[in-house]
Amino acid sequence: MIEVGAALPTHTFTINRELLKAYADASGDQNPIHQNEEFALSVGLPNVIAHGMLTMALVGKFVTDWAGGSSNVTHFGARFIKPVIVPANTDVDLTVSAVISAVEDGSVTLDLTATSAGVKVLGMAKAVVKK
Amino acid sequence: MLNPDSVGRTFEGANSITVTQSEIDTFCAVIGETNTTVAPPTFSIRISLEQSQSILSDPSIGLDWTRLVHGDQKFEIFSPIKGGDTFTCSSTIENYRVAAGNEIVTVRSDLKSGSAIALSSWSTLVVRA
């Protein structure tokens, strides 16, 4: 049912170093903090971290799957509050869930939650879809 | 430091950008999207941040792009992007404040097809002290 308070099924994406390399190539963002552990440590990070925009792209995939395609998303926003930490040779999770927070004529607002290793990585994450 | 005169101003990009289907396909493959008829909602970050960087790197604006961290990101999509679409980009410095020595700048990027805005995005960028 599409009604305020209804929860969408949770989905878990897998993030690893290979995906970070693929996203760097697809997005053009070759910042070494997303690929080079030595560099990441040298700037004070705990390890290589995922691109915030990769996290957002995967949460976007969760939204578009529910919305019936990319063309049905009209608004999408999030704050990057914690990094997704990606050690070498490790699959880490990005677990995404959502609750419907508004239903208006022809549009639905989703309040999204994204965690990795139990830590909330996005804040104020919302999407509006045509439904 | 950002030149205070830059706040609230809109800067127009000189070049137009054409999105290729291949770029959309590559982006979709990374996130496991099989329907590539339109670009995923965050695809435009590739264009808007690069364009904003080139538009706003004029020394008179005073924004240091080498020390930026992405604070938040928002998209408003009026018309989904398709392969072959051509856009011009304008960038507006919508908001600016300094907190704990860090500069916090909100840049709005509008992708326009002719005079119609296809997509607006807001990037809050933190220039670390």
CSV table of N, CA and C in Angstrom, one decimal, chain B residues 17-21 23-24 47 79-87 113 118:
chain,number,residue,atom,x,y,z
B,17,ILE,N,27.7,20.8,-23.8
B,17,ILE,CA,28.1,19.4,-23.5
B,17,ILE,C,27.1,18.5,-24.1
B,18,THR,N,27.5,17.4,-24.8
B,18,THR,CA,26.6,16.4,-25.3
B,18,THR,C,26.9,15.1,-24.6
B,19,VAL,N,25.8,14.6,-24.1
B,19,VAL,CA,25.8,13.3,-23.3
B,19,VAL,C,25.8,12.2,-24.3
B,20,THR,N,26.7,11.2,-24.2
B,20,THR,CA,26.7,10.0,-25.1
B,20,THR,C,25.9,8.9,-24.4
B,21,GLN,N,25.3,8.0,-25.2
B,21,GLN,CA,24.7,6.8,-24.7
B,21,GLN,C,25.7,5.9,-24.0
B,23,GLU,N,28.3,6.8,-22.2
B,23,GLU,CA,28.5,7.3,-20.9
B,23,GLU,C,27.4,6.9,-19.9
B,24,ILE,N,26.2,6.9,-20.4
B,24,ILE,CA,25.0,6.5,-19.6
B,24,ILE,C,25.1,5.0,-19.4
B,47,ILE,N,28.6,15.8,-15.1
B,47,ILE,CA,28.6,17.1,-15.9
B,47,ILE,C,28.6,18.3,-15.0
B,79,SER,N,13.4,17.1,-16.6
B,79,SER,CA,13.4,16.3,-17.8
B,79,SER,C,14.6,15.3,-17.8
B,80,PRO,N,14.3,14.0,-17.7
B,80,PRO,CA,15.4,13.0,-17.6
B,80,PRO,C,16.4,13.1,-18.7
B,81,ILE,N,17.7,12.9,-18.4
B,81,ILE,CA,18.7,13.0,-19.5
B,81,ILE,C,18.8,11.8,-20.3
B,82,LYS,N,18.9,12.0,-21.6
B,82,LYS,CA,19.0,10.9,-22.6
B,82,LYS,C,20.3,11.0,-23.4
B,83,GLY,N,20.8,9.9,-23.9
B,83,GLY,CA,21.9,9.9,-24.8
B,83,GLY,C,21.7,10.8,-26.0
B,84,GLY,N,22.6,11.7,-26.3
B,84,GLY,CA,22.5,12.6,-27.4
B,84,GLY,C,22.0,14.0,-27.0
B,85,ASP,N,21.5,14.1,-25.8
B,85,ASP,CA,21.1,15.5,-25.3
B,85,ASP,C,22.3,16.4,-25.2
B,86,THR,N,22.0,17.7,-25.5
B,86,THR,CA,23.1,18.7,-25.4
B,86,THR,C,22.6,19.8,-24.5
B,87,PHE,N,23.6,20.2,-23.6
B,87,PHE,CA,23.2,21.1,-22.5
B,87,PHE,C,24.3,22.2,-22.5
B,113,SER,N,18.7,23.0,-21.8
B,113,SER,CA,18.6,22.6,-23.2
B,113,SER,C,17.8,23.7,-23.9
B,118,ALA,N,16.6,21.5,-17.8
B,118,ALA,CA,16.3,20.1,-17.7
B,118,ALA,C,16.5,19.6,-16.3
